[in-house]
Short mmCIF file of C-alpha atoms and ligand atoms in Angstrom, two decimals:
data_model
loop_
_atom_site.label_atom_id
_atom_site.label_comp_id
_atom_site.label_asym_id
_atom_site.label_seq_id
_atom_site.Cartn_x
_atom_site.Cartn_y
_atom_site.Cartn_z
CA MET A 1 154.28 -97.44 261.19
CA ARG A 2 154.22 -99.29 258.12
CA LEU A 3 151.92 -98.23 255.29
CA MET A 4 149.83 -101.17 254.09
CA ILE A 5 148.49 -101.07 250.69
CA ASP A 6 145.98 -103.61 250.10
CA TYR A 7 145.98 -104.70 246.52
CA ARG A 8 142.28 -105.56 246.63
CA ASP A 9 141.67 -101.70 247.10
CA PHE A 10 144.56 -100.69 244.80
CA VAL A 11 143.83 -102.69 241.71
CA PRO A 12 140.26 -101.62 241.20
CA ARG A 13 141.24 -98.02 241.78
CA GLN A 14 143.89 -98.31 238.92
CA ASN A 15 141.21 -100.19 236.84
CA GLY A 16 143.41 -103.00 236.61
CA PHE A 17 143.63 -106.76 237.61
CA VAL A 18 146.11 -109.14 239.43
CA PHE A 19 146.53 -112.73 238.66
CA LYS A 20 148.78 -115.87 239.38
CA PHE A 21 150.08 -118.64 237.32
CA ILE A 22 151.93 -121.97 237.93
CA LYS A 23 153.64 -124.46 235.53
CA LYS A 24 152.01 -127.72 235.41
CA ASP A 25 152.57 -130.66 232.84
CA ASN A 26 154.57 -128.17 230.81
CA GLN A 27 151.52 -125.73 230.53
CA PHE A 28 151.14 -122.30 232.38
CA ILE A 29 147.87 -122.64 234.24
CA HIS A 30 146.17 -119.49 235.88
CA THR A 31 145.37 -120.16 239.50
CA TYR A 32 143.90 -116.73 240.47
CA ILE A 33 142.52 -113.59 238.71
CA GLU A 34 140.64 -110.57 239.88
CA GLY A 35 140.07 -107.00 239.01
CA ASP A 36 137.65 -104.45 237.25
CA LEU A 37 139.75 -104.40 234.05
CA LEU A 38 138.96 -107.97 233.28
CA GLN A 39 135.40 -107.13 232.44
CA LYS A 40 136.61 -104.33 229.85
CA LEU A 41 138.83 -107.06 228.16
CA GLY A 42 135.63 -109.32 227.79
CA LEU A 43 136.87 -111.93 230.49
CA THR A 44 135.64 -113.33 233.72
CA PRO A 45 137.60 -115.24 236.27
CA SER A 46 136.01 -118.59 235.32
CA MET A 47 137.23 -118.08 231.72
CA VAL A 48 140.86 -117.89 233.08
CA ILE A 49 141.16 -119.86 236.44
CA GLY A 50 142.45 -123.36 235.72
CA ARG A 51 143.12 -122.41 232.01
CA THR A 52 146.04 -121.49 229.83
CA VAL A 53 146.15 -118.24 227.78
CA PHE A 54 145.42 -120.28 224.71
CA ASP A 55 141.84 -121.04 226.11
CA PHE A 56 140.93 -117.28 226.07
CA PHE A 57 142.97 -115.36 223.71
CA PRO A 58 143.56 -115.83 219.98
CA GLN A 59 146.40 -117.98 219.11
CA ASP A 60 148.74 -115.18 218.01
CA HIS A 61 148.01 -113.21 220.97
CA ALA A 62 148.43 -116.20 223.35
CA ARG A 63 151.60 -117.29 221.74
CA GLN A 64 153.08 -113.85 222.43
CA LYS A 65 151.86 -113.82 226.16
CA GLU A 66 153.28 -117.29 226.55
CA ARG A 67 156.81 -116.09 225.62
CA PHE A 68 156.51 -113.59 228.58
CA TYR A 69 155.33 -116.38 230.98
CA VAL A 70 158.38 -118.42 229.91
CA LYS A 71 160.66 -115.54 230.69
CA ALA A 72 159.03 -115.07 233.98
CA TRP A 73 159.28 -118.75 234.98
CA ASN A 74 163.05 -118.55 234.22
CA GLY A 75 163.24 -115.98 237.14
CA GLU A 76 162.92 -112.66 235.34
CA THR A 77 160.67 -109.79 236.33
CA VAL A 78 158.72 -109.10 232.97
CA ASN A 79 156.97 -105.82 232.04
CA TYR A 80 154.95 -105.66 228.85
CA GLU A 81 152.11 -103.83 227.08
CA GLY A 82 149.04 -105.37 225.20
CA SER A 83 145.73 -104.55 223.88
CA VAL A 84 142.47 -106.15 223.41
CA GLY A 85 140.34 -104.29 221.13
CA ASP A 86 140.50 -100.48 221.96
CA THR A 87 141.76 -101.20 225.51
CA TYR A 88 145.47 -100.91 226.23
CA TYR A 89 147.02 -102.51 229.49
CA ARG A 90 150.52 -102.63 231.12
CA CYS A 91 151.26 -105.81 232.71
CA SER A 92 154.15 -106.93 235.19
CA LEU A 93 155.12 -110.59 235.98
CA PHE A 94 157.13 -111.34 239.44
CA PRO A 95 158.39 -114.73 239.97
CA ILE A 96 158.10 -116.21 243.38
CA THR A 97 160.93 -118.32 244.18
CA ILE A 98 161.51 -120.83 247.02
CA ASN A 99 165.24 -122.26 247.27
CA SER A 100 165.84 -120.52 244.01
CA GLN A 101 163.20 -122.50 242.14
CA VAL A 102 160.34 -120.50 240.73
CA VAL A 103 157.19 -121.89 242.20
CA GLU A 104 154.62 -119.42 240.97
CA VAL A 105 154.35 -116.17 239.13
CA ASN A 106 152.27 -113.18 240.35
CA GLY A 107 151.08 -110.68 237.82
CA SER A 108 149.41 -107.38 237.81
CA ALA A 109 147.91 -105.16 234.89
CA ILE A 110 146.61 -101.74 234.70
CA ASP A 111 144.45 -99.87 232.26
CA ILE A 112 146.63 -97.51 230.07
CA THR A 113 144.18 -96.71 227.39
CA VAL A 114 143.94 -93.02 228.26
CA GLU A 115 147.66 -92.68 228.11
CA LYS A 116 147.98 -94.52 224.93
CA ASN A 117 145.23 -92.33 223.36
CA ASN A 118 147.01 -89.09 224.47
CA GLU A 119 150.29 -90.51 223.19
CA LYS A 120 148.60 -91.07 219.85
CA ARG A 121 147.22 -87.63 219.71
CA ILE A 122 150.65 -86.20 220.47
CA ARG A 123 152.18 -88.15 217.73
CA GLU A 124 149.54 -87.13 215.27
CA MET A 125 150.12 -83.28 216.39
CA GLU A 126 153.90 -83.89 215.84
CA LYS A 127 153.20 -85.40 212.46
CA LEU A 128 151.11 -82.25 211.63
CA SER A 129 153.55 -79.88 212.62
CA VAL A 130 156.48 -81.49 210.62
CA VAL A 131 154.12 -81.65 207.58
CA GLY A 132 153.39 -77.81 208.29
CA GLU A 133 156.90 -76.81 208.24
CA LEU A 134 157.82 -78.81 205.42
CA ALA A 135 154.80 -77.48 203.59
CA ALA A 136 155.71 -73.88 204.23
CA GLY A 137 159.24 -74.29 202.66
CA ILE A 138 158.18 -76.19 199.63
CA ALA A 139 155.07 -74.07 198.79
CA HIS A 140 156.86 -70.94 198.79
CA GLU A 141 159.75 -72.21 196.49
CA ILE A 142 157.36 -73.72 194.11
CA ARG A 143 154.66 -70.90 193.90
CA ASN A 144 156.61 -68.14 191.92
CA PRO A 145 157.88 -70.55 189.12
CA LEU A 146 154.65 -72.14 188.82
CA THR A 147 152.88 -68.92 188.38
CA SER A 148 155.24 -68.17 185.28
CA LEU A 149 154.69 -71.82 183.92
CA ILE A 150 150.88 -71.28 184.28
CA GLY A 151 151.14 -67.78 182.49
CA PHE A 152 153.24 -68.87 179.62
CA THR A 153 151.42 -72.02 179.00
CA LYS A 154 148.27 -69.87 178.62
CA ILE A 155 150.01 -67.66 176.25
CA ILE A 156 151.40 -70.29 174.14
CA LYS A 157 147.97 -72.06 174.07
CA GLU A 158 146.42 -68.87 172.66
CA LYS A 159 149.25 -68.35 169.97
CA ILE A 160 149.44 -72.06 168.79
CA THR A 161 147.21 -73.00 165.86
CA ASP A 162 148.59 -76.62 165.56
CA SER A 163 145.66 -78.65 167.01
CA SER A 164 147.89 -81.60 167.88
CA ILE A 165 150.14 -79.42 169.82
CA ASN A 166 147.11 -77.86 171.44
CA GLU A 167 146.18 -81.07 172.90
CA TYR A 168 149.30 -81.42 174.93
CA LEU A 169 148.88 -77.75 176.12
CA VAL A 170 145.44 -78.73 177.34
CA ILE A 171 146.94 -81.55 179.51
CA MET A 172 149.70 -79.27 180.56
CA GLU A 173 147.26 -76.78 181.78
CA ASP A 174 145.41 -79.40 183.70
CA GLU A 175 148.42 -80.86 185.28
CA LEU A 176 149.67 -77.21 186.37
CA ASP A 177 146.19 -76.65 187.75
CA ARG A 178 146.56 -79.65 189.92
CA ILE A 179 150.05 -78.65 191.20
CA ASN A 180 148.71 -75.25 191.90
CA GLN A 181 145.87 -76.68 193.93
CA ILE A 182 148.25 -78.99 196.07
CA VAL A 183 150.63 -75.95 196.66
CA ASN A 184 147.70 -73.76 197.87
CA GLU A 185 146.51 -76.52 200.28
CA PHE A 186 150.12 -76.91 201.36
CA MET A 187 150.29 -73.00 202.04
CA PHE A 188 147.41 -73.25 203.97
CA ILE A 189 148.58 -76.03 206.23
CA ALA A 190 151.84 -74.20 206.91
CA LYS A 191 150.32 -71.36 209.03
CA PRO A 192 146.60 -71.05 208.88
CA ASN A 193 146.28 -68.95 211.97
CA GLU A 194 148.60 -66.41 210.75
CA THR A 195 146.33 -65.41 207.95
CA MET A 196 143.07 -65.65 209.96
CA GLU A 197 140.78 -62.83 209.82
CA ILE A 198 137.75 -62.90 212.13
CA LYS A 199 134.76 -61.01 211.20
CA GLU A 200 131.03 -61.17 211.91
CA ALA A 201 129.42 -63.21 209.29
CA ASN A 202 125.99 -64.15 208.27
CA ILE A 203 126.40 -68.24 208.18
CA ASN A 204 123.05 -68.63 206.34
CA ALA A 205 124.25 -66.54 203.40
CA LEU A 206 127.82 -68.11 203.50
CA VAL A 207 126.44 -71.66 203.16
CA ARG A 208 124.27 -70.49 200.32
CA ASN A 209 127.22 -68.97 198.55
CA VAL A 210 129.29 -72.00 198.76
CA ILE A 211 126.31 -74.06 197.42
CA LYS A 212 126.08 -71.88 194.51
CA PHE A 213 129.80 -71.86 194.19
CA MET A 214 129.71 -75.81 193.78
CA GLU A 215 126.76 -75.65 191.63
CA PRO A 216 128.59 -76.54 188.30
CA GLN A 217 129.99 -79.67 189.93
CA THR A 218 126.66 -80.83 191.38
CA ASN A 219 124.84 -80.20 188.05
CA LEU A 220 127.34 -82.34 186.18
CA LYS A 221 126.19 -85.41 188.34
CA SER A 222 122.57 -83.97 188.69
CA ILE A 223 123.06 -83.91 192.60
CA LEU A 224 120.64 -81.74 194.37
CA VAL A 225 121.86 -79.90 197.36
CA ASN A 226 119.15 -79.34 199.92
CA LEU A 227 119.75 -76.51 202.56
CA TYR A 228 117.67 -76.74 205.75
CA PHE A 229 117.72 -73.97 208.43
CA SER A 230 115.29 -72.61 210.97
CA ASP A 231 117.61 -70.11 212.67
CA LYS A 232 119.41 -66.98 211.18
CA ILE A 233 122.93 -67.34 212.41
CA THR A 234 125.53 -64.67 212.62
CA ALA A 235 128.86 -65.85 214.05
CA PHE A 236 132.49 -64.55 214.46
CA CYS A 237 134.74 -66.52 212.43
CA ASP A 238 137.05 -66.21 209.30
CA PRO A 239 134.31 -66.59 206.41
CA ASN A 240 136.90 -67.57 203.92
CA GLN A 241 138.39 -70.21 206.05
CA ILE A 242 134.84 -71.50 206.90
CA LYS A 243 133.77 -71.44 203.16
CA GLN A 244 137.18 -73.62 202.51
CA VAL A 245 135.87 -76.19 205.03
CA LEU A 246 132.65 -76.33 203.38
CA ILE A 247 133.97 -76.60 200.02
CA ASN A 248 136.31 -79.45 200.96
CA ILE A 249 133.56 -81.35 202.63
CA ILE A 250 130.94 -80.91 199.94
CA GLN A 251 133.56 -81.78 197.23
CA ASN A 252 134.17 -85.19 199.12
CA ALA A 253 130.58 -85.74 199.35
CA ILE A 254 129.96 -85.15 195.51
CA GLU A 255 132.87 -87.40 194.76
CA ALA A 256 131.27 -90.09 197.12
CA THR A 257 127.75 -89.67 195.58
CA SER A 258 126.50 -91.53 192.58
CA GLU A 259 124.35 -89.52 189.89
CA SER A 260 121.10 -88.06 190.85
CA LEU A 261 121.26 -88.50 194.57
CA SER A 262 120.98 -85.71 196.91
CA ILE A 263 123.13 -83.90 199.64
CA ASP A 264 121.46 -82.28 202.77
CA ILE A 265 123.00 -79.51 204.39
CA SER A 266 121.54 -78.32 207.64
CA LEU A 267 122.14 -75.26 209.86
CA LYS A 268 121.08 -75.05 213.45
CA LYS A 269 121.64 -72.93 216.53
CA LEU A 270 122.44 -75.21 219.48
CA ASP A 271 122.35 -72.52 222.12
CA GLU A 272 123.29 -69.00 222.55
CA ASN A 273 126.88 -70.02 222.20
CA GLN A 274 127.26 -72.36 219.44
CA PHE A 275 125.78 -73.54 216.15
CA LYS A 276 126.01 -76.83 214.04
CA ILE A 277 126.47 -77.35 210.38
CA GLU A 278 125.67 -80.75 209.13
CA ILE A 279 126.61 -82.10 205.63
CA ARG A 280 124.90 -85.56 204.84
CA ASP A 281 125.60 -87.44 201.73
CA ARG A 282 124.10 -90.66 200.25
CA GLY A 283 127.40 -91.94 198.88
CA CYS A 284 129.57 -94.79 199.39
CA GLY A 285 130.34 -94.25 203.08
CA ILE A 286 133.49 -94.92 205.03
CA SER A 287 134.42 -98.18 206.74
CA GLU A 288 135.19 -98.04 210.40
CA GLU A 289 138.98 -98.89 209.60
CA ARG A 290 139.17 -95.78 207.29
CA LEU A 291 137.19 -93.49 209.56
CA LYS A 292 140.23 -93.59 212.02
CA ARG A 293 142.71 -92.21 209.28
CA LEU A 294 140.42 -89.72 207.80
CA PHE A 295 142.23 -86.59 209.10
CA GLU A 296 145.73 -87.74 208.60
CA PRO A 297 147.73 -85.82 205.94
CA PHE A 298 148.04 -87.61 202.59
CA TYR A 299 145.28 -90.12 203.50
CA THR A 300 143.50 -90.70 200.33
CA THR A 301 141.49 -93.49 198.46
CA LYS A 302 141.45 -91.62 195.32
CA GLU A 303 143.66 -91.97 192.41
CA LYS A 304 143.97 -88.11 192.00
CA GLY A 305 143.47 -87.17 195.57
CA THR A 306 145.76 -85.24 197.80
CA GLY A 307 144.61 -86.51 201.03
CA LEU A 308 144.98 -82.93 202.48
CA GLY A 309 141.31 -81.79 202.26
CA LEU A 310 140.19 -83.07 205.46
CA MET A 311 143.20 -82.36 207.33
CA VAL A 312 142.87 -78.65 206.39
CA CYS A 313 139.29 -78.75 207.35
CA LYS A 314 140.35 -80.15 210.80
CA ARG A 315 142.92 -77.24 211.21
CA ILE A 316 140.63 -74.67 210.53
CA ILE A 317 137.81 -75.80 212.80
CA GLU A 318 140.39 -76.31 215.64
CA ILE A 319 141.62 -72.72 215.30
CA HIS A 320 137.96 -71.51 215.34
CA ASN A 321 137.83 -73.69 218.59
CA GLY A 322 135.12 -75.90 217.14
CA THR A 323 134.84 -79.51 216.59
CA ILE A 324 134.44 -81.74 213.53
CA GLU A 325 133.01 -85.24 213.67
CA VAL A 326 132.26 -87.83 211.25
CA LYS A 327 129.58 -90.51 211.13
CA SER A 328 129.38 -93.10 208.36
CA ASN A 329 127.59 -96.14 207.21
CA PRO A 330 129.09 -97.86 204.41
CA GLY A 331 126.86 -98.24 201.42
CA PHE A 332 124.50 -95.69 202.86
CA GLY A 333 126.33 -92.43 203.29
CA THR A 334 128.27 -90.10 205.50
CA ILE A 335 127.44 -87.22 207.99
CA PHE A 336 130.15 -84.45 208.81
CA GLU A 337 129.05 -82.39 211.96
CA ILE A 338 130.69 -79.20 212.57
CA VAL A 339 130.07 -77.43 215.70
CA LEU A 340 131.36 -73.82 216.01
CA PRO A 341 131.21 -71.01 218.60
CA ILE A 342 129.13 -68.06 217.75
CA LYS A 343 131.57 -65.65 219.52
CA GLN A 344 135.44 -66.03 219.42
CA LYS A 345 137.45 -65.55 222.61
CA THR A 346 139.76 -62.55 222.03
CA SER A 347 143.16 -64.22 221.14
CA LYS A 348 146.22 -63.52 219.01
CA HIS A 349 144.20 -65.07 216.22
CA MET A 350 142.05 -62.18 216.10
CA ILE A 351 144.77 -59.75 215.27
CA LYS A 352 145.02 -59.55 211.46
CA HIS A 353 148.45 -60.39 210.31
CA GLN A 354 149.95 -58.75 207.18
CA SER A 355 152.00 -60.94 205.05
N1 ADP B 401 131.78 -87.82 202.07
C1 ADP B 401 132.91 -88.98 202.08
N2 ADP B 401 132.35 -90.17 201.72
C2 ADP B 401 133.09 -91.15 201.53
N3 ADP B 401 134.41 -90.98 201.61
C3 ADP B 401 135.05 -89.90 202.16
C4 ADP B 401 134.13 -88.74 202.26
N4 ADP B 401 134.77 -87.68 202.75
C5 ADP B 401 136.02 -88.12 202.83
N5 ADP B 401 136.11 -89.42 202.32
C6 ADP B 401 137.43 -90.19 202.42
O1 ADP B 401 138.32 -89.54 202.98
C7 ADP B 401 139.54 -89.53 202.24
C8 ADP B 401 140.27 -88.30 202.42
O2 ADP B 401 139.61 -87.05 202.11
P1 ADP B 401 140.50 -85.72 201.82
O3 ADP B 401 141.32 -85.36 202.89
O4 ADP B 401 139.40 -84.66 201.40
O5 ADP B 401 141.34 -86.22 200.60
P2 ADP B 401 141.12 -86.40 198.97
O6 ADP B 401 139.67 -85.94 198.75
O7 ADP B 401 142.10 -85.67 198.38
O8 ADP B 401 141.11 -87.79 199.08
C9 ADP B 401 139.00 -89.62 200.80
O9 ADP B 401 140.05 -90.09 199.99
C10 ADP B 401 137.87 -90.56 200.91
O10 ADP B 401 138.44 -91.84 201.01
MG1 MG B 402 138.85 -84.01 199.29
#
């Protein structure tokens, strides 16, 4: 018995489309198209049938497609990938020949958006682990000499009375502090879960402490930090790491905010198992383009930024089995939403490692 697969069933299931084209007056004219994926690409059969790719795709896109069409018309089977907006598809063109003359090309496309996004995620994770390994090596090598440099600079600064030299020493101290900050961030990226120490923590108090800790900086710009909470939340986490997350996010919020505006932090129990921390600023906001790159290592728009702050936040939240999301409205402000579990599953992360 022959197994018949009817493409009319097959294509919609794959979320794809099938089409045909011919060459007429030196143009590739579509003669047929059907399938569920069309709609996702913003197309309808009437936009395609009787027309060329130049009639429904932007010039660049169409020119690229036409090159594949030419190849197929020359008798080759052609496979290619394309995208429209956030949708990715894989397409194959099969020339139909009569008396070794191509008379028509059949094409079929399927939606590969999910695959593509997974690939992207894996690439991102690989990038992170490479950065992590590099970080571990470099940070350890730099830490010891750096400690002596910082120490001796302090001593010299105390002993020197010549104010012109003192000026240089102040700059040296600042720059050394900056190197120290980068090295510390690197150390953390290397292996955050090995130093993780889970405890039961009062989250309300933890957030209050962080706000207090950031006060010198918020005062400097007359920024008011409002804390809203209705529930008392105790949760299992590494309090120092969660503090680090809040410090990084609030630091960014302060940097994005003009003088005298406020930052709102709210704390909410979502259900018995999880709670949410929301940090809202009224700063410059982040465009959609930038939003996509926010958690990448070294992505920064600041002259003196490291581009590591948010990446560290993401790592910490991930090893706590939580999620971190950003919503932003350029010109109006940004909201960071962190959802964390109240209890942590027993895992190797809960074992305190000695280093
Ligand atoms: N609250 C915010 N408002 C506007 N932009 C932000 C905010 N938080 C982060 N960003 C953007 O994300 C980038 C990366 O942040 P981060 O990883 O902390 O690195 P850094 O602060 O060193 O630049 C920043 O350079 C900035 O462009
Ligand atoms: Mg930052």
